[in-house]
PDB file of C-alpha atoms in Angstrom:
ATOM      1  CA  MET A 287       6.848 -50.977-137.689  1.00 96.00           C
ATOM      2  CA  THR A 288      10.852 -50.657-137.822  1.00 97.00           C
ATOM      3  CA  ILE A 289      13.332 -51.596-135.670  1.00 97.00           C
ATOM      4  CA  THR A 290      14.440 -47.827-134.527  1.00 98.00           C
ATOM      5  CA  GLN A 291      11.496 -47.049-134.216  1.00 98.00           C
ATOM      6  CA  LEU A 292      11.061 -50.277-131.770  1.00 98.00           C
ATOM      7  CA  ARG A 293      14.504 -49.070-130.250  1.00 98.00           C
ATOM      8  CA  TYR A 294      13.377 -45.243-129.713  1.00 98.00           C
ATOM      9  CA  ALA A 295       9.569 -47.021-127.374  1.00 98.00           C
ATOM     10  CA  LEU A 296      12.572 -48.866-125.440  1.00 98.00           C
ATOM     11  CA  ALA A 297      14.248 -46.210-125.045  1.00 98.00           C
ATOM     12  CA  ILE A 298      11.027 -44.264-123.654  1.00 98.00           C
ATOM     13  CA  ALA A 299      10.112 -47.029-121.686  1.00 98.00           C
ATOM     14  CA  GLU A 300      13.773 -47.109-119.862  1.00 98.00           C
ATOM     15  CA  GLN A 301      14.142 -42.959-119.171  1.00 97.00           C
ATOM     16  CA  LYS A 302      10.304 -42.504-118.946  1.00 97.00           C
ATOM     17  CA  ASN A 303      10.857 -39.446-120.288  1.00 96.00           C
ATOM     18  CA  PHE A 304      10.992 -38.033-124.491  1.00 97.00           C
ATOM     19  CA  THR A 305      14.085 -35.853-124.026  1.00 97.00           C
ATOM     20  CA  LYS A 306      16.555 -37.715-122.132  1.00 98.00           C
ATOM     21  CA  ALA A 307      15.566 -40.775-124.503  1.00 98.00           C
ATOM     22  CA  ALA A 308      16.410 -38.601-127.299  1.00 98.00           C
ATOM     23  CA  GLU A 309      19.432 -37.771-125.569  1.00 98.00           C
ATOM     24  CA  LYS A 310      20.076 -41.675-125.388  1.00 97.00           C
ATOM     25  CA  CYS A 311      19.615 -42.139-128.992  1.00 98.00           C
ATOM     26  CA  PHE A 312      21.140 -39.359-130.127  1.00 98.00           C
ATOM     27  CA  VAL A 313      17.948 -37.828-132.093  1.00 98.00           C
ATOM     28  CA  THR A 314      16.443 -34.767-131.545  1.00 98.00           C
ATOM     29  CA  GLN A 315      12.945 -35.412-129.167  1.00 97.00           C
ATOM     30  CA  PRO A 316      10.735 -34.096-132.360  1.00 98.00           C
ATOM     31  CA  THR A 317      12.602 -36.908-134.433  1.00 98.00           C
ATOM     32  CA  LEU A 318      11.225 -39.428-131.444  1.00 98.00           C
ATOM     33  CA  SER A 319       8.244 -38.464-130.859  1.00 97.00           C
ATOM     34  CA  THR A 320       7.203 -38.313-134.539  1.00 98.00           C
ATOM     35  CA  GLN A 321       8.589 -41.994-134.668  1.00 98.00           C
ATOM     36  CA  ILE A 322       6.818 -42.879-131.902  1.00 98.00           C
ATOM     37  CA  GLN A 323       3.286 -41.499-133.221  1.00 98.00           C
ATOM     38  CA  LYS A 324       3.776 -43.417-136.396  1.00 98.00           C
ATOM     39  CA  LEU A 325       4.766 -46.254-134.500  1.00 98.00           C
ATOM     40  CA  GLU A 326       1.229 -45.892-132.531  1.00 98.00           C
ATOM     41  CA  ASP A 327      -0.544 -44.774-135.193  1.00 98.00           C
ATOM     42  CA  GLU A 328       0.421 -47.430-137.129  1.00 98.00           C
ATOM     43  CA  LEU A 329      -0.517 -50.548-134.090  1.00 98.00           C
ATOM     44  CA  ASP A 330      -3.502 -48.092-133.845  1.00 98.00           C
ATOM     45  CA  VAL A 331      -2.520 -48.186-130.459  1.00 98.00           C
ATOM     46  CA  GLN A 332      -1.190 -46.527-127.535  1.00 98.00           C
ATOM     47  CA  ILE A 333       1.855 -47.507-126.076  1.00 98.00           C
ATOM     48  CA  PHE A 334       2.373 -44.257-123.577  1.00 97.00           C
ATOM     49  CA  ASP A 335       0.291 -42.491-121.296  1.00 96.00           C
ATOM     50  CA  ARG A 336       1.926 -38.985-122.134  1.00 92.00           C
ATOM     51  CA  GLY A 337      -0.824 -37.259-119.243  1.00 91.00           C
ATOM     52  CA  LYS A 338       1.107 -38.783-116.413  1.00 85.00           C
ATOM     53  CA  LYS A 339       4.312 -37.594-115.423  1.00 88.00           C
ATOM     54  CA  PRO A 340       7.179 -39.490-115.504  1.00 94.00           C
ATOM     55  CA  ILE A 341       5.699 -41.181-118.647  1.00 96.00           C
ATOM     56  CA  GLU A 342       4.210 -44.534-117.804  1.00 97.00           C
ATOM     57  CA  LEU A 343       3.397 -47.342-120.301  1.00 97.00           C
ATOM     58  CA  THR A 344      -0.606 -48.378-120.735  1.00 98.00           C
ATOM     59  CA  GLU A 345      -1.718 -51.842-120.635  1.00 97.00           C
ATOM     60  CA  ALA A 346      -1.263 -52.567-124.601  1.00 98.00           C
ATOM     61  CA  GLY A 347       2.250 -50.844-124.294  1.00 98.00           C
ATOM     62  CA  LYS A 348       3.600 -53.137-121.551  1.00 98.00           C
ATOM     63  CA  ARG A 349       2.892 -56.283-123.611  1.00 98.00           C
ATOM     64  CA  ILE A 350       4.237 -54.056-126.916  1.00 98.00           C
ATOM     65  CA  ILE A 351       7.287 -52.971-125.139  1.00 98.00           C
ATOM     66  CA  SER A 352       7.940 -56.506-123.648  1.00 98.00           C
ATOM     67  CA  GLN A 353       7.973 -58.029-127.061  1.00 98.00           C
ATOM     68  CA  ALA A 354       9.909 -55.453-128.536  1.00 98.00           C
ATOM     69  CA  ARG A 355      13.216 -56.755-126.455  1.00 98.00           C
ATOM     70  CA  ASN A 356      12.995 -60.057-127.928  1.00 98.00           C
ATOM     71  CA  ILE A 357      12.981 -58.509-131.721  1.00 97.00           C
ATOM     72  CA  VAL A 358      15.767 -55.936-130.862  1.00 97.00           C
ATOM     73  CA  ASN A 359      17.736 -58.260-128.937  1.00 97.00           C
ATOM     74  CA  GLU A 360      17.299 -61.006-132.189  1.00 97.00           C
ATOM     75  CA  ALA A 361      17.717 -57.862-134.480  1.00 96.00           C
ATOM     76  CA  GLU A 362      21.496 -57.807-132.612  1.00 95.00           C
ATOM     77  CA  ARG A 363      22.037 -60.708-132.589  1.00 95.00           C
ATOM     78  CA  ILE A 364      21.505 -61.228-136.291  1.00 95.00           C
ATOM     79  CA  GLN A 365      24.266 -57.986-136.480  1.00 92.00           C
ATOM     80  CA  ASP A 366      26.286 -60.858-134.370  1.00 93.00           C
ATOM     81  CA  ILE A 367      26.228 -63.282-136.410  1.00 95.00           C
ATOM     82  CA  VAL A 368      27.183 -60.641-139.983  1.00 94.00           C
ATOM     83  CA  HIS A 369      30.240 -59.722-137.672  1.00 90.00           C
ATOM     84  CA  GLN A 370      31.123 -63.078-136.923  1.00 90.00           C
ATOM     85  CA  GLU A 371      30.700 -63.989-140.722  1.00 91.00           C
ATOM     86  CA  LYS A 372      32.679 -61.240-141.837  1.00 91.00           C
ATOM     87  CA  GLY A 373      35.373 -61.395-139.192  1.00 84.00           C
ATOM     88  CA  PHE A 374      34.508 -58.548-137.345  1.00 74.00           C
TER      89      PHE A 374
END
């Protein structure tokens, strides 16, 4: 799993729509969908219920998204540290 995949998952959870999430992430919808499918395959769990409109999180997805927020926030904090060290 990658930080990028987690960012994509967060965007889908927020937008409740793959196309809108892709736009927000500045990628194509097929790219976003492929990365989410890879993430779900790696975790061996479905994060999103695609059968509902708007898209909803599965029960496991709710817990995964909650943890993904923490991970992405911490990754951003690391970037902040690096920028501070480099004087940006």
